[in-house]
CSV table of C-alpha atoms in Angstrom, one decimal:
chain,number,residue,atom,x,y,z
A,15,MET,CA,130.0,127.5,-56.4
A,16,CYS,CA,127.2,129.3,-53.6
A,17,SER,CA,125.0,127.4,-51.6
A,18,ALA,CA,121.4,128.2,-51.5
A,19,LEU,CA,121.9,129.6,-48.1
A,20,GLU,CA,125.2,132.2,-49.5
A,21,LYS,CA,122.6,133.2,-52.2
A,22,CYS,CA,119.9,133.9,-49.3
A,23,ARG,CA,122.0,135.7,-47.5
A,24,GLU,CA,123.3,137.8,-50.1
A,25,SER,CA,119.3,138.2,-51.0
A,26,THR,CA,118.9,139.5,-47.8
A,27,LEU,CA,121.4,141.8,-47.5
A,28,LEU,CA,121.0,143.5,-50.3
A,29,GLU,CA,117.3,143.6,-49.5
A,30,GLN,CA,118.1,145.4,-46.3
A,31,VAL,CA,120.9,148.1,-48.1
A,32,LEU,CA,117.4,149.2,-50.5
A,33,THR,CA,114.9,149.4,-47.5
A,34,LEU,CA,117.5,151.8,-45.8
A,35,GLN,CA,118.6,153.7,-48.7
A,36,SER,CA,114.8,154.1,-49.7
A,37,ALA,CA,114.7,154.7,-46.2
A,38,ARG,CA,116.8,158.0,-46.3
A,39,ARG,CA,115.7,159.1,-49.5
A,40,VAL,CA,112.2,159.6,-48.3
A,41,ALA,CA,113.0,161.3,-45.1
A,42,LEU,CA,115.4,163.7,-47.2
A,43,MET,CA,112.7,164.1,-49.4
A,44,LYS,CA,109.9,164.8,-46.3
A,45,ARG,CA,112.7,167.2,-44.7
A,46,GLN,CA,113.0,168.8,-47.7
A,47,ASP,CA,109.2,169.3,-48.0
A,48,ALA,CA,108.9,171.3,-44.5
A,49,LEU,CA,112.2,173.9,-45.0
A,50,GLU,CA,110.4,174.5,-48.0
A,51,MET,CA,106.6,174.9,-45.9
A,52,GLY,CA,108.6,176.3,-42.5
A,53,THR,CA,107.2,173.2,-40.3
A,54,THR,CA,110.8,171.5,-39.7
A,55,ASP,CA,111.1,170.1,-36.1
A,56,SER,CA,114.8,171.3,-37.2
A,57,HIS,CA,116.8,172.7,-33.8
A,58,ASP,CA,117.8,175.0,-36.0
A,59,GLN,CA,114.5,176.5,-36.4
A,60,PHE,CA,114.4,177.9,-32.6
A,61,HIS,CA,117.1,179.8,-32.2
A,62,ILE,CA,118.7,180.1,-28.0
A,63,LEU,CA,119.4,182.8,-27.2
A,64,ASN,CA,122.5,183.5,-25.1
A,65,SER,CA,122.9,185.4,-21.8
A,66,THR,CA,126.1,186.8,-21.2
């Protein structure tokens, strides 16, 4: 049988996983919005010229 401490740890771990998943989803949505508006800070927006 699980102790109260084990249940607390399990609950905390689940909460952390869900928080990370939510954060990734939000970041992905914000990036997609930025890409659609052309306002992303992504390195691919700025082309580096080779001086060869």
